[in-house]
Amino acid sequence: MTETTPRSRRRVIAAAALATGILTGVAACAPGPSSRSPADTKKTTGPISTDPAKAGKVTLTEWDQNTDPGTNASTEALNKAFMKKYPNVTIKRVSRSFSDLKTTLKLALSSANPPDVVQANQGYPDMGAFVKAGLLQPVDTYAKAYGWDPSFPAQLLDLNRFTSDGKAWKTGNLYGVSQTGEIVGIYYNKAKLKSLGLSAPTTLPEFETALAKAKASGLQPISYGDATKSPGIHLFGVVQAATAGKAEVRKLVFNEGGAKWTDSGSLKAAATLRTWATKGYLGSGFNGKSEDQAVAAFSQGTSLFLVDGTWQSAALAPKMKNNVGFTALSPADGQPPLTQGGEGLAWAVTSKSKHPDVAAAYINFLVDQQGMQVAADNGNLPALPPTDYKPAADTVYAEVLAEWKAVSQKDGLLPYLDYTTPTFYDTLTAAVQELTAGQLTPNAFGAQLQSDYSSFQQGR
């Protein structure tokens, strides 16, 4: 069963590898080796079964946020394929937007009849909180049984690790694996860009030049809707990557110390965003418009750019054909691009699942090579693309893959900002709305973020 709700795409943290040949570029996104120890890894007690056919009649309930066209199509296809392979298993699907999932998932996990499999957002706000509350179970034993450890690079798996108290991230027990990769970048209308005498921007100054030229010509520069809040994280993150640089962003999100949200790089990003809003680059009434509305407006040719993630490719390509392009920004000419990105939400097994073995087998079905191929066939960027994965030339899918390689091979993947503290998603999304609406100055914006950050630091 799929629940249809307005879609607001989420973000997910840094460092998804593309394939064996480009894993080395990702390693620096999660600084340092994993610090987990054998004693910190729980194991499922008793023998496990990797054959769902032996489980008898099972109803497996899964919750996901795959409401985008590409992820929805691949999830539907894989669910049907799993039930065909295992007729004794019935999958009950509940699909919600990212923001709805954040609001309702913890309540569902705490109920008397929780789902068996869920997509859990990495970092402190969601996965860390679920682990602390004992709502997810470690999957280390399943990772060994299904070979997730050798298939996925350690940098990816570590993003789905927490200590059992939920206090330390990227270490401890494994709580899930992810099917998709993603980066945030800039979609552009090729015909309109050409009509302005411009090429695809590769730096922030080039992007701002294009914004100004579009505005002067009467064309809306950016389609933007932040009613569901998460788009503001992406927009701010793209600018902050260019103004603050990867070292500062990583220090902030990974809580390494030595950086503040009131430092010049983050304040410059805030000031840039405020200027864009003042100049009309973001349009009018954007805090009351949804992400879906922004995507639709861009696909209809009403703007030059859309700042969003690679998950929107499957929504844009059918409508715009080869007229849509995708690019990521570099700090300066000749330098590799920097942008937020990584892997999709982790597929996790809930602690109260009555069928954990079947749940784990289902997850493996999603992330094995066949599952990755189905994801790719439906316009998604698989976390571990098949070796023969090659989108058609001159399509947005080909440009997404090229940018993904450029970012990941050159250590350009940055973590999503809302993972910074358990409450940072709410703090940051509200602050971006107030900043762009002119209700916060850049300095006040930085102070709000730093207050949340400092409180978390002091309580650790």
PDB file of C-alpha atoms in Angstrom, residues 14 26 34 79 113 120 144-145 150 158 165 234 285 299 316 321 331 353 417 422 438:
ATOM      1  CA  ALA A  14      28.284  12.487   2.483  1.00  0.00           C
ATOM      2  CA  VAL A  26      35.279   9.174  -1.237  1.00  0.00           C
ATOM      3  CA  SER A  34      36.441   3.700  11.471  1.00  0.00           C
ATOM      4  CA  ASN A  79       8.593  -5.127  -4.283  1.00  0.00           C
ATOM      5  CA  ASN A 113       2.693  -2.874  15.546  1.00  0.00           C
ATOM      6  CA  ALA A 120      16.175   5.805   8.402  1.00  0.00           C
ATOM      7  CA  LYS A 144      28.320 -10.700   7.006  1.00  0.00           C
ATOM      8  CA  ALA A 145      25.810 -13.235   5.703  1.00  0.00           C
ATOM      9  CA  PRO A 150      33.014  -6.372   1.008  1.00  0.00           C
ATOM     10  CA  ASP A 158      30.315   3.812   8.569  1.00  0.00           C
ATOM     11  CA  ASP A 165      23.609   4.542  23.055  1.00  0.00           C
ATOM     12  CA  HIS A 234      20.268  22.216  -0.304  1.00  0.00           C
ATOM     13  CA  GLY A 285       6.217  33.611  -2.161  1.00  0.00           C
ATOM     14  CA  SER A 299      10.188  21.654 -16.172  1.00  0.00           C
ATOM     15  CA  LEU A 316      12.601  16.226 -15.290  1.00  0.00           C
ATOM     16  CA  LYS A 321      13.967  15.481 -22.816  1.00  0.00           C
ATOM     17  CA  PRO A 331      35.282  26.873  -5.624  1.00  0.00           C
ATOM     18  CA  SER A 353      10.086  -6.744  13.700  1.00  0.00           C
ATOM     19  CA  LEU A 417      24.235  19.990   7.017  1.00  0.00           C
ATOM     20  CA  PRO A 422      20.049  15.981  16.887  1.00  0.00           C
ATOM     21  CA  GLY A 438      14.271  39.006   5.589  1.00  0.00           C
TER      22      GLY A 438
END
